[in-house]
Short mmCIF file of C-alpha atoms in Angstrom, two decimals:
data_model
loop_
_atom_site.label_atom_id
_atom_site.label_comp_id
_atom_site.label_asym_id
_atom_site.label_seq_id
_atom_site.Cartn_x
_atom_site.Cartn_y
_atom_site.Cartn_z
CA UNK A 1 -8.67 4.20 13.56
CA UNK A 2 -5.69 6.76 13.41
CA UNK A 3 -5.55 8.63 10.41
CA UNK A 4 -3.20 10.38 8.66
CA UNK A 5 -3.29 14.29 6.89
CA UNK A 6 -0.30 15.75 4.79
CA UNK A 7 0.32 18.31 2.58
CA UNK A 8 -1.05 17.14 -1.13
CA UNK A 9 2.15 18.41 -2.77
CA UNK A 10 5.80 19.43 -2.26
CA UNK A 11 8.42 20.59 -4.31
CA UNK A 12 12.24 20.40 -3.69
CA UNK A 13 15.27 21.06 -5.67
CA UNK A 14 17.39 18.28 -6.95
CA UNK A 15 20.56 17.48 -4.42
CA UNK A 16 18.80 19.37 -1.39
CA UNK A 17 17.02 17.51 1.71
CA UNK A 18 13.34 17.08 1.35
CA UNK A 19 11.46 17.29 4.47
CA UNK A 20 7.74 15.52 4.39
CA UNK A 21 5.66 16.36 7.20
CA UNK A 22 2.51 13.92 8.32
CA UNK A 23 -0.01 14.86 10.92
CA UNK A 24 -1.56 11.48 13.22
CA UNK A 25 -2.74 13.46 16.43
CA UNK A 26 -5.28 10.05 17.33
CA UNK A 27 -2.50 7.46 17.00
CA UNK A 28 -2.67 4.86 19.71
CA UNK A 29 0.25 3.87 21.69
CA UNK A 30 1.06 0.49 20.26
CA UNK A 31 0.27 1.44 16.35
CA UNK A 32 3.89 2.21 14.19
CA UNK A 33 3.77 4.73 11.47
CA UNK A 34 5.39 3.73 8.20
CA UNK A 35 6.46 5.37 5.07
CA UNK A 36 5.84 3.94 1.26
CA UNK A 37 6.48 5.98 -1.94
CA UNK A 38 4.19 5.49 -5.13
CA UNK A 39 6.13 6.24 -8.61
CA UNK A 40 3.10 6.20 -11.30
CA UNK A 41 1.71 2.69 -12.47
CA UNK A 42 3.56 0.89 -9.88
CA UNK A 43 3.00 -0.50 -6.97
CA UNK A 44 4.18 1.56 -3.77
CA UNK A 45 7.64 0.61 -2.21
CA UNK A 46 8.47 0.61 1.56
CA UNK A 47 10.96 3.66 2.90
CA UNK A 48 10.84 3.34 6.59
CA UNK A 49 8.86 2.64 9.66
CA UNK A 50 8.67 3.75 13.20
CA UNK A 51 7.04 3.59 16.73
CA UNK A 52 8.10 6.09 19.14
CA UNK A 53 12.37 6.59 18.29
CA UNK A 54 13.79 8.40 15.21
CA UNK A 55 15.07 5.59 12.61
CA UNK A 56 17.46 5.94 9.57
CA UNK A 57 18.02 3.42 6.96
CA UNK A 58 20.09 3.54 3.50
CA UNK A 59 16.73 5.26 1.86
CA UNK A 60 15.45 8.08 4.37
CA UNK A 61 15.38 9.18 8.38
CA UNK A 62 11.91 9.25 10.40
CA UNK A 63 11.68 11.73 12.99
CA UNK A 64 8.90 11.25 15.51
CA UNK A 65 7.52 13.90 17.57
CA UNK A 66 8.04 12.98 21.28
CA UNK A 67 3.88 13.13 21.49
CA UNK A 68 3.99 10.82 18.63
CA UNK A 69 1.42 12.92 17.51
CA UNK A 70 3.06 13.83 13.84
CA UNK A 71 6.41 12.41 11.99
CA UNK A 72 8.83 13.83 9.40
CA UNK A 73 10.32 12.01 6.79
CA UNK A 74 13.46 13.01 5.79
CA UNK A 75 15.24 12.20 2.47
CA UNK A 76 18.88 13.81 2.29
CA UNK A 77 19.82 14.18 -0.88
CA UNK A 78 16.52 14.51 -3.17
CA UNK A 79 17.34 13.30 -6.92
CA UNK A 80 15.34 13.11 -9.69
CA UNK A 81 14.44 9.64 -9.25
CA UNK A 82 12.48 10.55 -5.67
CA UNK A 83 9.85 12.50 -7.65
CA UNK A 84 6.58 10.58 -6.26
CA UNK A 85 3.79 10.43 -3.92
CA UNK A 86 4.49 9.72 -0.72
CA UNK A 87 1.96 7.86 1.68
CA UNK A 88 2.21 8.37 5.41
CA UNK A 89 0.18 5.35 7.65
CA UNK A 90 -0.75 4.64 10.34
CA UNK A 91 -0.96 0.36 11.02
CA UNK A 92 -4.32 -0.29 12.26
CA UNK A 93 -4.47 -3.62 14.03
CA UNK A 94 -7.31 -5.73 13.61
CA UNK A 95 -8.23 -9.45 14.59
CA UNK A 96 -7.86 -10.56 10.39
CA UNK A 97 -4.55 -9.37 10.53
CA UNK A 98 -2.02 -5.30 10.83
CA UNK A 99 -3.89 -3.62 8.08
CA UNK A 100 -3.17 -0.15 6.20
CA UNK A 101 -5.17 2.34 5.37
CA UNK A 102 -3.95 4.67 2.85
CA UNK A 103 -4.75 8.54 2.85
CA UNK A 104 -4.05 11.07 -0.17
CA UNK A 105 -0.68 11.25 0.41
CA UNK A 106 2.25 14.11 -0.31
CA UNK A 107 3.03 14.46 -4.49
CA UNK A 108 6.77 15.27 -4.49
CA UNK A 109 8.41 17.00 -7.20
CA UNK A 110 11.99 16.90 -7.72
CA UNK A 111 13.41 19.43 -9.43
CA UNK A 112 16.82 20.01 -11.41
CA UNK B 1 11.73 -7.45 2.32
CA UNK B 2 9.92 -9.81 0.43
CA UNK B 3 9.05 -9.71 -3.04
CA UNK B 4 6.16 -10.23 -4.85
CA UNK B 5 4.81 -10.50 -8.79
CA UNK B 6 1.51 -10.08 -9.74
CA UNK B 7 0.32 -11.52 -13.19
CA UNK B 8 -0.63 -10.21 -15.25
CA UNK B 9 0.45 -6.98 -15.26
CA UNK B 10 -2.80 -5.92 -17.42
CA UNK B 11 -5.66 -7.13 -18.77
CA UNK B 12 -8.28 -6.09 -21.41
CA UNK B 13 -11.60 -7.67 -21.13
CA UNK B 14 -15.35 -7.69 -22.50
CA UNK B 15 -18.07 -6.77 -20.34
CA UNK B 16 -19.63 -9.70 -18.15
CA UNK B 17 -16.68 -11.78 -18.71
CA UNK B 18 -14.18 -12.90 -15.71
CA UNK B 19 -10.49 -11.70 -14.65
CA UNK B 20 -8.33 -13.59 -12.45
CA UNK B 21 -5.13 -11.90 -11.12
CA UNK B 22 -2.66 -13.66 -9.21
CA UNK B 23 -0.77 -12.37 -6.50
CA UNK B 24 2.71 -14.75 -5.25
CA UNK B 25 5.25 -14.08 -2.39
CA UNK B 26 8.41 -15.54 -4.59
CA UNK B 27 10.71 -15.35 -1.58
CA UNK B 28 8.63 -15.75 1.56
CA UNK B 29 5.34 -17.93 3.04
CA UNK B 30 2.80 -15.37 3.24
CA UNK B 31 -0.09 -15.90 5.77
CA UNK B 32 -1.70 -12.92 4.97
CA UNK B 33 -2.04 -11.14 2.03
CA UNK B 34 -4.49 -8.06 0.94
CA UNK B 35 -5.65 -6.53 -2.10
CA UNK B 36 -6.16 -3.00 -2.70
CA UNK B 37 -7.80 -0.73 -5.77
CA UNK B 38 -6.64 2.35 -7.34
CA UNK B 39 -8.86 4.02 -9.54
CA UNK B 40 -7.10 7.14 -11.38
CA UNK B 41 -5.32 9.96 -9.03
CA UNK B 42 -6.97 8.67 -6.47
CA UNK B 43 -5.27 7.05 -3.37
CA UNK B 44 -5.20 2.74 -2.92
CA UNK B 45 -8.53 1.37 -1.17
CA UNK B 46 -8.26 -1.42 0.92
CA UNK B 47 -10.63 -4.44 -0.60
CA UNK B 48 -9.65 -7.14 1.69
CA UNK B 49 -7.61 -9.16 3.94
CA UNK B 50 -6.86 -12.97 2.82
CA UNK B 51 -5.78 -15.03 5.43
CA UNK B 52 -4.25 -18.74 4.13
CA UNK B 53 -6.71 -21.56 4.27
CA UNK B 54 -9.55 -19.20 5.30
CA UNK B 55 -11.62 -16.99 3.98
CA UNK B 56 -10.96 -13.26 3.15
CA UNK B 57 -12.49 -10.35 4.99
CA UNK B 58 -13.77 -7.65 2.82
CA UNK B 59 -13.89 -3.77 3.75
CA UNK B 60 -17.42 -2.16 4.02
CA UNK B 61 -18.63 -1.73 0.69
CA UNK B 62 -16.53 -3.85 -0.96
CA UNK B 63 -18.85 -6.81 -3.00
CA UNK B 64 -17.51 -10.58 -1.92
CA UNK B 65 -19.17 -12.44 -4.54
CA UNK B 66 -17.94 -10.17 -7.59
CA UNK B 67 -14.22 -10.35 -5.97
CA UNK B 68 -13.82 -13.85 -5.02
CA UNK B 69 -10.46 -14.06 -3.07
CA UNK B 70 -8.80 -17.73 -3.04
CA UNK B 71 -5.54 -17.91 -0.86
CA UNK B 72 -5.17 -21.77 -0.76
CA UNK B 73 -1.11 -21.58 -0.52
CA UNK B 74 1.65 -19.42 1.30
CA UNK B 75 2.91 -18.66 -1.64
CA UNK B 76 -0.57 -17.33 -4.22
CA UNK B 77 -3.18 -15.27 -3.42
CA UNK B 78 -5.60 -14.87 -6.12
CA UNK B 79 -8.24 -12.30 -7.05
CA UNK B 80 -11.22 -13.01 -9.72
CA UNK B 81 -13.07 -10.31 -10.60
CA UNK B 82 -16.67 -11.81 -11.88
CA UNK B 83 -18.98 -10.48 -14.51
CA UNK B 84 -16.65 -7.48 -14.84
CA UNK B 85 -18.30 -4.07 -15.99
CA UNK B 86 -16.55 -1.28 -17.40
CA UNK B 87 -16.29 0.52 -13.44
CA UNK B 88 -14.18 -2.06 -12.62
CA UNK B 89 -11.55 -0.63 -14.70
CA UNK B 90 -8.47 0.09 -11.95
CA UNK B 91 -5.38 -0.73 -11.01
CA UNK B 92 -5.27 -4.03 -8.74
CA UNK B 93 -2.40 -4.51 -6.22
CA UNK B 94 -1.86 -7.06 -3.64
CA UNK B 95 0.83 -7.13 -0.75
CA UNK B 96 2.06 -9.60 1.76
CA UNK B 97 2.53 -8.73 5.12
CA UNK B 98 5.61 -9.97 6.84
CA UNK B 99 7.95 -9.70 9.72
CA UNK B 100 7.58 -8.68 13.83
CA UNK B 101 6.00 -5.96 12.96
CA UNK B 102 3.87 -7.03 9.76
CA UNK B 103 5.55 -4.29 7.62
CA UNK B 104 4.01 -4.95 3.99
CA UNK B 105 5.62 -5.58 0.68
CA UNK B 106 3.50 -4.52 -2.53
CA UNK B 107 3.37 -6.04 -6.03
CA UNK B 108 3.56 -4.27 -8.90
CA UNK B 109 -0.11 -3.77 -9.77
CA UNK B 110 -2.62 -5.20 -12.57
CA UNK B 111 -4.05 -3.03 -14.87
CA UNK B 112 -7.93 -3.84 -15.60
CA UNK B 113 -9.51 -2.27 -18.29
CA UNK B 114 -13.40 -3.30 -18.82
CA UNK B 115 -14.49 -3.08 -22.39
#
């Protein structure tokens, strides 16, 4: 199973672009890499996803490394509000169903 | 995406009593659903995948008969936690996987805490 390694935590200043780097050098071809964010005591909420192309939606941009071997995730305008930990993962497909498997993730800190 | 409560949001119980927590897709059929646990600063463990009118795989370690998974609609998952001790104590979240490429939508957690 591909798994995941970031940095445990990151700090970036309020208004400025935060870059989150995640390492998945034994991803498989057909297996996307997706991005959820965990603000303490709640349940983690869905940023982006990606296979092998760069994506952008209202809430971030994933960058993909040609290799596919690592990803970026980009959010443009860090406020306070993005202070949380960020989970990188890799989908691991299994007969019972596309499961996740969660590593320790990057703890962002916003700051003014 | 799809959203999803859990209730209750937390729960206080005696040891060796039991704790159901219900997990529903309000907005979307859910054939699969899966439970996770978070204990404190720690990342979320996968406990098992539920699959409608089947039974649930568990992960390795991960006890089936003290975390009895039901998932008899496409709506409700539900997760009883049996003869609960005070390690149980965690925070229980479930999610529903949905579209082409099964992204997965999470509920907002149930706090256990084992007397």
């Amino acid at each position: 199973d591909a798994k995941t390694t970031q940095p445990t935590s990151m700090d970036c200043a309020e208004g400025r672009a935060a870059n989150l780097p995640c390492n998945h050098s034994t991803i498989s071809g057909n297996e996307y890499v997706y991005w959820y964010r965990q603000i303490h005591s709640q349940g983690p909420q869905y940023i982006i996803h990606g296979l092998k192309n760069n994506e952008t939606n209202e809430m971030a941009s994933l960058i993909i490394t040609e290799d596919r071997k690592s990803s970026t995730l980009i959010l443009p305008h860090a406020t306070l509000r993005d202070t949380a930990v960020y989970y990188c993962i890799v989908r691991v497909r299994r007969v019972t169903g596309n499961q996740f498997y969660f590593g320790t993730g990057t703890s962002l800190t916003v700051i003014p | 995406g799809a959203v999803v409560s859990q209730h209750p949001s937390r729960v206080i119980c005696k040891s060796g009593t039991s704790v159901k927590i219900e997990c529903r897709s309000l907005d979307f059929q859910a054939t699969t659903m899966f439970w996770y646990r978070q204990f404190p600063k720690q990342s979320l463990m996968l406990m098992a995948t539920s699959n409608e009118g089947s039974k649930a795989t568990y992960e390795q370690g991960v006890e089936k008969d003290k975390f009895l998974i039901n998932h008899a609609s496409l709506t409700l998952s539900t997760l009883t936690v049996t003869s609960a001790h005070p390690e149980d104590s965690s925070f229980y979240i479930c999610s529903v996987s949905q579209g082409a490429t099964d992204t997965q939508y999470f509920g907002p957690g149930t706090r256990l805490t084992v007397l």
